[in-house]
Coordinates of C-alpha atoms in Angstrom, one line a residue:
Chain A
X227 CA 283.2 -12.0 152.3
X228 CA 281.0 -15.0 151.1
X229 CA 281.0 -18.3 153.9
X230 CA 280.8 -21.5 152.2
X231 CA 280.2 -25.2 153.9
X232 CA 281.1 -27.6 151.2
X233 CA 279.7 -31.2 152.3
X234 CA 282.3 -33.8 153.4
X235 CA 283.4 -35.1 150.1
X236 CA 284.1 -31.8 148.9
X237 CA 286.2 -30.3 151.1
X238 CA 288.3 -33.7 150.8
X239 CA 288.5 -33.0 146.9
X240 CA 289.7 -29.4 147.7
X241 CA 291.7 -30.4 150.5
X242 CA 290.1 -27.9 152.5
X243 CA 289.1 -27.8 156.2
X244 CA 286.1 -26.0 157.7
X245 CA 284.9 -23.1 155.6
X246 CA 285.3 -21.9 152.6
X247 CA 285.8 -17.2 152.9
X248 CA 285.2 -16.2 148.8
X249 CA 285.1 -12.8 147.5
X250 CA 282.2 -13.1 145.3
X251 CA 282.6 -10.1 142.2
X252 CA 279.1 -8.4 142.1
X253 CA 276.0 -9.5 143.5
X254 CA 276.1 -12.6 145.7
X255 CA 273.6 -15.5 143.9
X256 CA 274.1 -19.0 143.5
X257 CA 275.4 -18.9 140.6
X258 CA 278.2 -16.3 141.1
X259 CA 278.9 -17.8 144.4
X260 CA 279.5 -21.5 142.9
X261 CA 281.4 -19.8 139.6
X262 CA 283.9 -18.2 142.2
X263 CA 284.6 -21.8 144.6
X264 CA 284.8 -23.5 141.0
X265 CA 287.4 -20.8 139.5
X266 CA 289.2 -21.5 143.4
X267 CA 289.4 -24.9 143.1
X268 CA 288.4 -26.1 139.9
X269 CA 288.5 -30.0 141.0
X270 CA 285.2 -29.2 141.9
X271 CA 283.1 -28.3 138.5
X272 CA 280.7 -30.5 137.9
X273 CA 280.4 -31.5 141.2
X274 CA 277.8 -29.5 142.2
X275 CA 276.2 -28.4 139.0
X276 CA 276.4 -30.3 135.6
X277 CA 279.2 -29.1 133.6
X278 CA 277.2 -28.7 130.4
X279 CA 273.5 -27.5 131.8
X280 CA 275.1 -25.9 134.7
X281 CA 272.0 -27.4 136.6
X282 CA 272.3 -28.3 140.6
X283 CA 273.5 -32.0 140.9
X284 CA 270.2 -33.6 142.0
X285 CA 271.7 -35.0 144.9
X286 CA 272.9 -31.8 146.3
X287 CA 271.0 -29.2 148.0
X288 CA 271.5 -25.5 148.9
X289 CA 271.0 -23.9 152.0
X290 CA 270.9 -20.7 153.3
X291 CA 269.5 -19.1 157.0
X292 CA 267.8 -22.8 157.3
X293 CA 265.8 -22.4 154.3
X294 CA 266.1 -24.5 151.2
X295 CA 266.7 -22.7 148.5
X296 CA 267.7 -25.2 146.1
X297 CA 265.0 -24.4 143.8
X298 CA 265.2 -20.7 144.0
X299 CA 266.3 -19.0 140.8
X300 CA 270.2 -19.5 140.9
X301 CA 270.7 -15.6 139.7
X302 CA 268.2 -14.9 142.4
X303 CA 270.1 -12.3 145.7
X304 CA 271.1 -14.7 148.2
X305 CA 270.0 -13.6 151.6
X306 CA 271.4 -10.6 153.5
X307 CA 273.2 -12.2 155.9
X308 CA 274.9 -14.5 153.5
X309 CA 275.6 -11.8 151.1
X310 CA 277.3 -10.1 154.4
X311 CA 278.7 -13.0 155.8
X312 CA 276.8 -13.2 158.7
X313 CA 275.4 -16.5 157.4
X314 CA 276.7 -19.1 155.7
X315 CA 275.4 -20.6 152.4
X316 CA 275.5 -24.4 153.1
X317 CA 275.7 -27.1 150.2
X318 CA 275.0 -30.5 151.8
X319 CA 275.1 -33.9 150.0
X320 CA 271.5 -35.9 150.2
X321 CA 271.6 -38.5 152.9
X322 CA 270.3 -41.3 150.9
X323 CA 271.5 -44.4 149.5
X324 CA 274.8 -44.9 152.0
Chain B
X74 CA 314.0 -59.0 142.8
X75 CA 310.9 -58.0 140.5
X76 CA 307.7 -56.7 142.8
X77 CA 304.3 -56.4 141.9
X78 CA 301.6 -53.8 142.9
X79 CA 298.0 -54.9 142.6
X80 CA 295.4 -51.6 142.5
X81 CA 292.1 -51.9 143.2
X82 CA 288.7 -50.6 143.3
X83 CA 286.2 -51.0 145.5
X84 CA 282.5 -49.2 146.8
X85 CA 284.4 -46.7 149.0
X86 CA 287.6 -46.1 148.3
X87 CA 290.7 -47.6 146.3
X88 CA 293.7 -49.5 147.6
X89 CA 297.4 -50.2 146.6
X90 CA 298.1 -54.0 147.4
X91 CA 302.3 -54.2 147.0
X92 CA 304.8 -57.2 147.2
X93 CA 308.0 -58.7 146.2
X94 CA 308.4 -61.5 143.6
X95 CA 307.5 -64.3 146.0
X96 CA 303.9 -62.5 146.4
X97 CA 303.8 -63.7 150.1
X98 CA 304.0 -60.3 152.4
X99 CA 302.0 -57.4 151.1
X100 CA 301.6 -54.1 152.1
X101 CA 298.1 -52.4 152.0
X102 CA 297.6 -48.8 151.2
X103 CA 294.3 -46.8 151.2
X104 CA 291.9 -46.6 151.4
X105 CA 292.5 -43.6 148.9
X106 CA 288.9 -41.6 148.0
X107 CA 287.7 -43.1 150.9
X108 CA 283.6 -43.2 150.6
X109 CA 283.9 -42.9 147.3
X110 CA 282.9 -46.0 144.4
X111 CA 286.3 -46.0 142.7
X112 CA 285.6 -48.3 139.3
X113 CA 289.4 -48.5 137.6
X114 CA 292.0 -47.8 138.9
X115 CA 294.8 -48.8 136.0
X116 CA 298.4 -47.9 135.3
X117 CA 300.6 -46.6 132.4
X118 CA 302.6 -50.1 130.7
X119 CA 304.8 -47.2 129.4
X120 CA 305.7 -45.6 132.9
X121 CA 304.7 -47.4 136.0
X122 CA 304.4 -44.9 138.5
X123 CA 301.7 -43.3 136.1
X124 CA 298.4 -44.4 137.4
X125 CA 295.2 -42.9 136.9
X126 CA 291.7 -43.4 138.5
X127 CA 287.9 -43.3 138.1
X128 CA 286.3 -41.8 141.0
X129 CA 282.8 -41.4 140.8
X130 CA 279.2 -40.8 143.3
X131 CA 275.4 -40.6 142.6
X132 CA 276.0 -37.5 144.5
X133 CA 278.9 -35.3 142.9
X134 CA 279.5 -37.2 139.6
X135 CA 282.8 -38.5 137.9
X136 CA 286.5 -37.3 138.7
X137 CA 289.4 -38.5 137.1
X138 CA 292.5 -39.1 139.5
X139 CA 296.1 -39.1 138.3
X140 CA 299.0 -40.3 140.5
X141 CA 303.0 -39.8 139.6
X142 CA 304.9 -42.0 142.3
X143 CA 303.2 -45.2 141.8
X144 CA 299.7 -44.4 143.7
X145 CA 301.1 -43.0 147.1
X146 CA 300.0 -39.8 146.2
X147 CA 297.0 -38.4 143.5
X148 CA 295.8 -35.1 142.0
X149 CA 293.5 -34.3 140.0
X150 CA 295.1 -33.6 136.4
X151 CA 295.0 -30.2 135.5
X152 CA 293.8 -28.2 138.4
X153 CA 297.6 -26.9 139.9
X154 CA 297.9 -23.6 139.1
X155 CA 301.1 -24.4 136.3
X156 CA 298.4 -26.8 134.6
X157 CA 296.3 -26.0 132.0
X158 CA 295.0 -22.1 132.5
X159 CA 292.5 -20.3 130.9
X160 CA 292.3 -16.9 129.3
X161 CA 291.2 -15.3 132.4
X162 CA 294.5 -17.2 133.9
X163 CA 292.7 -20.1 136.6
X164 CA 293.1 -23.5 135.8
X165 CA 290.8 -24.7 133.4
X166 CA 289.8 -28.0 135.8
X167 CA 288.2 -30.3 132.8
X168 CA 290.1 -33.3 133.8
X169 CA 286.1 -34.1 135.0
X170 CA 284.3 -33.0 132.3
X171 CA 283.0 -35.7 129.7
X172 CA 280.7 -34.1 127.2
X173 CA 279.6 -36.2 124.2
X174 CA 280.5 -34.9 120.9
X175 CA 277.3 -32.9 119.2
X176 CA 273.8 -33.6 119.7
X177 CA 273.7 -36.2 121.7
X178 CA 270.6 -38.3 120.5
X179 CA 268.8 -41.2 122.5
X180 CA 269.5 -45.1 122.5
X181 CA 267.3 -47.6 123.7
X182 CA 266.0 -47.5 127.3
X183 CA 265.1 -51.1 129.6
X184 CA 261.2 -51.0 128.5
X185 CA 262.0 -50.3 124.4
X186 CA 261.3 -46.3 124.5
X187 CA 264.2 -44.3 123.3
X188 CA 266.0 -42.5 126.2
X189 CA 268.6 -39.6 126.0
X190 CA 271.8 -40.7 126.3
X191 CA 273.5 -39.2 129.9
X192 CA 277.2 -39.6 130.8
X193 CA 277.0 -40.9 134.2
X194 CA 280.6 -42.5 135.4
X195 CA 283.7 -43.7 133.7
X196 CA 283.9 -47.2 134.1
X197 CA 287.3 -48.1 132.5
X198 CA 290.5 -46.1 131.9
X199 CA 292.4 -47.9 129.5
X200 CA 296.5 -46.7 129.4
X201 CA 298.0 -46.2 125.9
X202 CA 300.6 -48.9 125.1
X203 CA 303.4 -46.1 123.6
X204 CA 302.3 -42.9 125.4
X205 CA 301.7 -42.2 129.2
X206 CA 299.2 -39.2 129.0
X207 CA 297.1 -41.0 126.5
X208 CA 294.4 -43.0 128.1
X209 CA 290.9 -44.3 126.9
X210 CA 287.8 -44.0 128.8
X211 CA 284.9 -46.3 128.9
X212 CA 282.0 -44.3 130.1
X213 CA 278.2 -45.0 130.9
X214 CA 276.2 -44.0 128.6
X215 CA 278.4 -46.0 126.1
X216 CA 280.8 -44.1 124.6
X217 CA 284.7 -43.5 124.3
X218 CA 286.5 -40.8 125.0
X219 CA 290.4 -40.2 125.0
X220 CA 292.6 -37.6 126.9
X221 CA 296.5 -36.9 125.2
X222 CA 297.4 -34.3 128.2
X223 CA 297.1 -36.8 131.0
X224 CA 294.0 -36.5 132.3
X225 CA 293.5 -32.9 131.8
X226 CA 290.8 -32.7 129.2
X227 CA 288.6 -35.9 127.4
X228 CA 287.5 -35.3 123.9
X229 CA 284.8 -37.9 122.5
X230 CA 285.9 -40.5 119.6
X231 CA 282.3 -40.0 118.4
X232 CA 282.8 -42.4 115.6
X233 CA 281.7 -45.2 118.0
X234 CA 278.6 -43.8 119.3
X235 CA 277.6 -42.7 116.2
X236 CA 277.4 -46.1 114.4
X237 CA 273.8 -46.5 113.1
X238 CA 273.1 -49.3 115.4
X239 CA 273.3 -46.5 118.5
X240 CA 269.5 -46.2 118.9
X241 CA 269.2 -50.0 119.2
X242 CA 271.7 -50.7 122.0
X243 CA 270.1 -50.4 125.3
X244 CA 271.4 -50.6 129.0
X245 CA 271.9 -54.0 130.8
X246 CA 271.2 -54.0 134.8
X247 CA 274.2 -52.0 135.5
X248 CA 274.0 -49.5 133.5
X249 CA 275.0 -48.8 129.4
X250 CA 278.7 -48.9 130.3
X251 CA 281.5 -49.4 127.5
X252 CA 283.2 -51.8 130.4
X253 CA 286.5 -53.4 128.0
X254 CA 289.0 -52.0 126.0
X255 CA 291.8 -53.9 123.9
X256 CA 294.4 -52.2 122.6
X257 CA 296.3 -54.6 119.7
X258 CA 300.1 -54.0 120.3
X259 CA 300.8 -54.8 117.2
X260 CA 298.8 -52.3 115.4
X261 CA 297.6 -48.9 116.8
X262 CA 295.0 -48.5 114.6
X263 CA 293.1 -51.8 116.1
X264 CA 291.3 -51.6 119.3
X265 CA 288.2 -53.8 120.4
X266 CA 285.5 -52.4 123.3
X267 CA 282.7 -54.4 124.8
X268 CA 279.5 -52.7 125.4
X269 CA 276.6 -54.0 128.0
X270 CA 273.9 -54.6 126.5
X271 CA 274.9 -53.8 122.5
X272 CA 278.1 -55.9 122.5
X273 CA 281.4 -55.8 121.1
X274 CA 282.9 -53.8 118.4
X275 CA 286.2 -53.3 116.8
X276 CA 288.1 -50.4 115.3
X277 CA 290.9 -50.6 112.7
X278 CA 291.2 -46.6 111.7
X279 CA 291.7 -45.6 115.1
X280 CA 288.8 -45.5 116.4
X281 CA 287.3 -42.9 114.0
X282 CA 284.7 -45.5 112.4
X283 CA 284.0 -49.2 114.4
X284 CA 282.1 -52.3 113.1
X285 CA 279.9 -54.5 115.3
X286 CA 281.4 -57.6 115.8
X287 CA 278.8 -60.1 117.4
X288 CA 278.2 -62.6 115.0
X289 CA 278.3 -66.3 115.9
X290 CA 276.9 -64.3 119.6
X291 CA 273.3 -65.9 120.5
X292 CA 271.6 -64.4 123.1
X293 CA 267.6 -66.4 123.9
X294 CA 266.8 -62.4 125.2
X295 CA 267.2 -61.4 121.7
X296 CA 263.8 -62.1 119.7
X297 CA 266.4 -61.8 116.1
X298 CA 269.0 -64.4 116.7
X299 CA 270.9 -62.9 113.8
X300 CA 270.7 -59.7 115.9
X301 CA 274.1 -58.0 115.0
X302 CA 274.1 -55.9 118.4
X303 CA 271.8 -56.5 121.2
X304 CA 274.5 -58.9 123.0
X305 CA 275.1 -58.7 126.6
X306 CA 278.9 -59.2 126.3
X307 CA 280.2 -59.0 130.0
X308 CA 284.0 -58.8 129.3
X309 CA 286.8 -59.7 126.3
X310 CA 290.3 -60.3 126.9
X311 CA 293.4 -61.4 124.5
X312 CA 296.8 -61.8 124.7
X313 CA 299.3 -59.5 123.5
X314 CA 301.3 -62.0 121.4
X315 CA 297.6 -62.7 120.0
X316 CA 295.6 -60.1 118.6
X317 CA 293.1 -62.5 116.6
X318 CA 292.5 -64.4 119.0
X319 CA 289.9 -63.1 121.7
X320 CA 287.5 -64.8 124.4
X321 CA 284.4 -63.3 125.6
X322 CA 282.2 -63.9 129.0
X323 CA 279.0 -63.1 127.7
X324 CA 275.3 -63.5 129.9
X325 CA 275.4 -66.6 129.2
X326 CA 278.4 -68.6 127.1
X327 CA 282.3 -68.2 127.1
X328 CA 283.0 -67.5 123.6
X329 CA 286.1 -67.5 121.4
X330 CA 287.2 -65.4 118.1
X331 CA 290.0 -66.9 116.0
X332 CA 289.8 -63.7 113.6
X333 CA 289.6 -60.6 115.8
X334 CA 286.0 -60.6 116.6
X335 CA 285.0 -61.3 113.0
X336 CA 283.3 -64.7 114.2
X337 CA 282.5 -66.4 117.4
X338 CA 282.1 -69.9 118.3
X339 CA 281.6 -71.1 122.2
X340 CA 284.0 -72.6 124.1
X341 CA 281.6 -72.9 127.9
X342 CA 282.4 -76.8 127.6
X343 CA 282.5 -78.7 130.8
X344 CA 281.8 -75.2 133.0
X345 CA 279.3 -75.8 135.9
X346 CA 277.9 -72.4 134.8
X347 CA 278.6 -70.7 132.0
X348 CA 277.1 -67.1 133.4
X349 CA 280.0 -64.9 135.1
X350 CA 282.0 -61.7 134.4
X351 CA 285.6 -61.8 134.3
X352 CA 287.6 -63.2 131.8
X353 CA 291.5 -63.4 131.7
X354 CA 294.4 -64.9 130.0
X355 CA 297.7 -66.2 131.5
X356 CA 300.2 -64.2 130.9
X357 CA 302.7 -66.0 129.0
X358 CA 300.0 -69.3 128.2
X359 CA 298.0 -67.8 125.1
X360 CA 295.9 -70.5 125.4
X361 CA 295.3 -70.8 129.4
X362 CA 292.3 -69.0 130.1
X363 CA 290.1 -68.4 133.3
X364 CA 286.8 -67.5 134.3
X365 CA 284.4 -67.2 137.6
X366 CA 281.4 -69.1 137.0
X367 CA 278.3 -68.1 138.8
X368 CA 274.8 -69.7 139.0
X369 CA 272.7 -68.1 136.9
X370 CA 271.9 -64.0 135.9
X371 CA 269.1 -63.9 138.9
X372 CA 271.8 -65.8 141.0
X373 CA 274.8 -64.0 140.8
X374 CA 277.1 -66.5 143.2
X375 CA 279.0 -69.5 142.9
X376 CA 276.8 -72.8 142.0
X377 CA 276.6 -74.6 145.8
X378 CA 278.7 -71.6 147.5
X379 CA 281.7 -72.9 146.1
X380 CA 284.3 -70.6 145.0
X381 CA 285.8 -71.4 142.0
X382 CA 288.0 -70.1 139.6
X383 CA 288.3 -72.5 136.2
X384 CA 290.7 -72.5 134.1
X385 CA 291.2 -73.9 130.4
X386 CA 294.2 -74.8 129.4
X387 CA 293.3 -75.5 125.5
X388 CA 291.6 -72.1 125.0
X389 CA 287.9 -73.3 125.8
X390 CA 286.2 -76.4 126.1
X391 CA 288.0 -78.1 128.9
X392 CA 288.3 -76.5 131.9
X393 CA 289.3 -77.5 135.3
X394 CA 288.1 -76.2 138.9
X395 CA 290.6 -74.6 141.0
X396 CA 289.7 -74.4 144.3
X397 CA 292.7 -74.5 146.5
X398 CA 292.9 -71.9 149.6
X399 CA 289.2 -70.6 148.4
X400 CA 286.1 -71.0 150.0
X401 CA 284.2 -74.3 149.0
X402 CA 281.2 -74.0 151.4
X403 CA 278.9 -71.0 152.2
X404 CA 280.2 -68.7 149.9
X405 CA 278.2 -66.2 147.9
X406 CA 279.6 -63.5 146.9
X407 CA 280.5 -62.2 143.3
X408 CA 283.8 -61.7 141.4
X409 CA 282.8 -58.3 138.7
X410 CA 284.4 -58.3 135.3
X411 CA 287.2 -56.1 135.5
X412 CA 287.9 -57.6 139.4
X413 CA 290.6 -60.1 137.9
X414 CA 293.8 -59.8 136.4
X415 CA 297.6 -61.4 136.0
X416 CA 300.8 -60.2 136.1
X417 CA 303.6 -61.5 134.5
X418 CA 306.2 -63.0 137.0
X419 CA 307.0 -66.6 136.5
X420 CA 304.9 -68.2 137.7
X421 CA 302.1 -66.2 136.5
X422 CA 300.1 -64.5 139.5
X423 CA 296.4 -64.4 139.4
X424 CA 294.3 -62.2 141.1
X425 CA 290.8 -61.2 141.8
X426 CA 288.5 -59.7 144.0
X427 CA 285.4 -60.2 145.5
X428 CA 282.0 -58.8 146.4
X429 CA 282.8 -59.6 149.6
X430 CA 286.1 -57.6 149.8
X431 CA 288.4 -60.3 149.6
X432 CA 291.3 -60.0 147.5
X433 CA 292.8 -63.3 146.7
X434 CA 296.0 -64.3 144.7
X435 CA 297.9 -66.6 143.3
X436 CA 301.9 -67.2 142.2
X437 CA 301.0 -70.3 141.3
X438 CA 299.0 -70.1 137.5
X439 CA 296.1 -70.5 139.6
X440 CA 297.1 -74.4 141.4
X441 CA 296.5 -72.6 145.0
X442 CA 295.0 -69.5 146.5
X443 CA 295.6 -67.3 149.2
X444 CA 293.3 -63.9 150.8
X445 CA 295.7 -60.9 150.5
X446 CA 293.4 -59.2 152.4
X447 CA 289.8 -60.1 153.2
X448 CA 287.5 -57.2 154.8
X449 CA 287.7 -54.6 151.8
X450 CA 284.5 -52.8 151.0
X451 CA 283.1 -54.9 147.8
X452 CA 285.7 -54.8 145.1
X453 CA 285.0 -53.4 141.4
X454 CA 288.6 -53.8 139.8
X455 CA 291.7 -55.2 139.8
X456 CA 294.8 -54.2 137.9
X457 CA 298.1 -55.6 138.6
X458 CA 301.1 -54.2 137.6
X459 CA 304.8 -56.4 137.5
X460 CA 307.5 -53.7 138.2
X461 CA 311.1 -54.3 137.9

């Protein structure tokens, strides 16, 4: 089971509180962990990535074990203890602009 | 006793402003998206409790709101599980998803290079007259869209962006944004947008191929005064009863069209300022007209602080100030051009919002003013609906 924090916003849009627990089919990656909260609650699509280039919104980050990772590879293994569930993976809205 | 709900947007969040005929006691409701810049919020002429909303961020793009009981409560269109599904049976959630038809090419950019165009918000939703799941969008970069499920999908009316002039318009401060849309009531084949900076255009095949229609426009920014597109036009409006006959706020000028846009001619007469945004008609006056004018386009508030709506009663020309129950001293804030509007009691009610997050009204065609409320987050629009 796959943790998710959705920033603020987000968990408003999805009218969720606290975490997000995701079954993620086959290996846990950015990609297949944001293809599985999108196919949950699809309000969110292009929220995170752009709906065409399926590129990370550039005002939201990814986080995982208190690393950046926005820039890693988004088919690239997620950590172990994300992938276990030990961990969360975090996606946080920049803090700029008010 | 008729009542009358006023919806607006603001920076950070959109409200529900409600009343009965007299327009004295109002109820506030939101703020709904709170922290989010909510652009139009607009509702269905065909069913009233159909309202739909642009809800957009820097940070997590463009959503498309939809209520059903008059804006107490929203949903995204299409993303309950007995919506739209997919093959592989989720919802298919593309009520967000604004995708420019083909290849989408470049236009203009603010130092004369060409610059891909980029959908960035919707900045208008404009209801169908006949048909409560159609609605037009106005997006940034300029273009059109329309959904016919309610919200649940946009498809592109790519005629518009298209037109040869495309690579010549280019964005004003603000953004490219198609900011106005007229539908002509008397035939659905017509409809008129307003582009900042390219200018205005009209449609009479449904919006399948569009003609610029910006001549008599003179802008000093322009180096062709000829130019047919180039024009910073800041709003249109019209009156239902009169499809040929539309007025224009432009940077600069308050314009008139006696043949649907085909030619302009100013009407800024004895205005202070002829600079401002909003533009509106009274309701049941064809020719009763009012704008906000503001100092200058580097000074974007009312000449001495002085808030003042004027209002022509002979379509142009000669206007008067009306300044009852608003601010005359110290006053600098900024009414946007789709933060006004008028519903169709008698009297007619106007209404507009402020910069400041004031809301003000009035029952009276304008004579006096009163805040609704006062301490909104700035205001981008202002719709009002007259319900039975």
């Amino acid at each position: 089971m796959i943790r998710v924090v959705l920033p603020p916003h987000l968990r408003t849009l999805a009218r969720v509180d606290g975490e997000v627990q995701l079954d993620v089919e086959g290996p846990a990656t950015q990609r297949s962990v944001l293809d599985t909260i999108e196919a949950r609650y699809p309000m969110l699509r292009g929220t995170m990535r752009d709906h065409v280039t399926q590129l990370r919104r550039p005002l939201v980050r990814f986080f995982a074990c208190g690393d950046d990772i926005s820039h890693a590879p988004p088919d690239a293994p997620l950590p172990d203890a994300v992938a276990k569930g030990s961990e969360p993976f975090i996606i946080i809205g920049a803090i700029a602009g008010g | 006793m008729s009542r009358v709900r006023v919806l607006v947007g603001t920076r950070k969040g959109a409200f529900v402003l409600t009343s009965d005929g007299t327009r004295k006691r109002w109820k506030v409701s939101g703020p709904h998206f709170a922290g989010w810049e909510i652009y139009h919020v607009k509702g269905s002429p065909v069913d009233p409790n159909r309202i739909y909303a642009s809800q957009t961020s820097a940070w997590f793009g463009q959503i498309i709101q939809r209520s059903d009981d008059g804006g107490k409560t929203w949903q995204p269109p299409g993303t309950k599980p007995e919506d739209l599904m997919g093959p592989d049976g989720m919802p298919k959630g593309e009520s967000n998803m604004f995708v420019y038809d083909g290849v989408p090419g470049t236009h203009q950019w603010y130092d004369g290079t060409q610059h891909p165009w980029e959908f960035k918000r919707v900045w208008h939703l404009e209801p169908s007259l006949t048909d409560p799941d159609t609605v037009y969008a106005g997006v940034e970069d300029a273009a059109l869209f329309r959904t016919t499920d309610g919200g649940k999908s946009w498809h592109e009316l790519s005629g518009l962006r298209k037109h040869d002039t495309g690579p010549k318009w280019q964005p004003g401060a603000g953004g490219m944004c198609l900011h106005t849309i007229l539908l002509d009531p008397g035939n659905p084949k017509r409809m008129s947008i307003a582009i900042s900076a390219a200018g205005a255009f009209r449609t009479d095949d449904g919006g399948t191929t569009w003609k610029p229609i910006n001549r008599g426009l003179h802008s000093q920014y322009i180096p062709d005064p000829n130019a047919e597109v180039g024009h910073c036009v800041h709003r249109i409006a019209m009156h239902p009863s009169r499809s040929n006959v539309l007025f224009m706020q432009k940077h600069w000028d308050v314009m008139r069209s006696d043949d649907a846009g085909d030619s302009w001619r100013e009407v800024s007469g004895n205005l202070p300022s002829d600079f401002g945004f909003p533009i509106d008609v009274h309701a049941h006056e064809p020719e009763t007209i009012y704008v906000v004018p503001i100092k200058s386009d580097s000074e974007h508030y009312p000449p001495k602080g002085r808030l003042r709506v004027y209002r022509s009663r002979t379509g142009g020309n000669e206007w008067e100030a009306l300044t009852k129950g608003l601010p005359q001293r110290n006053c600098y804030v900024n009414v946007l051009r789709d933060a006004m509007s008028v519903d169709s009691l008698e009297p007619c009610g106007i209404y507009f919002g402020t910069t400041g997050g004031q809301v003000y009204a009035s029952a009276d065609t304008g004579d006096s003013w009163k805040p609704i409320v006062r301490d909104l987050p700035a205001v981008l629009s202002v719709e009002v609906q007259t319900l039975p």
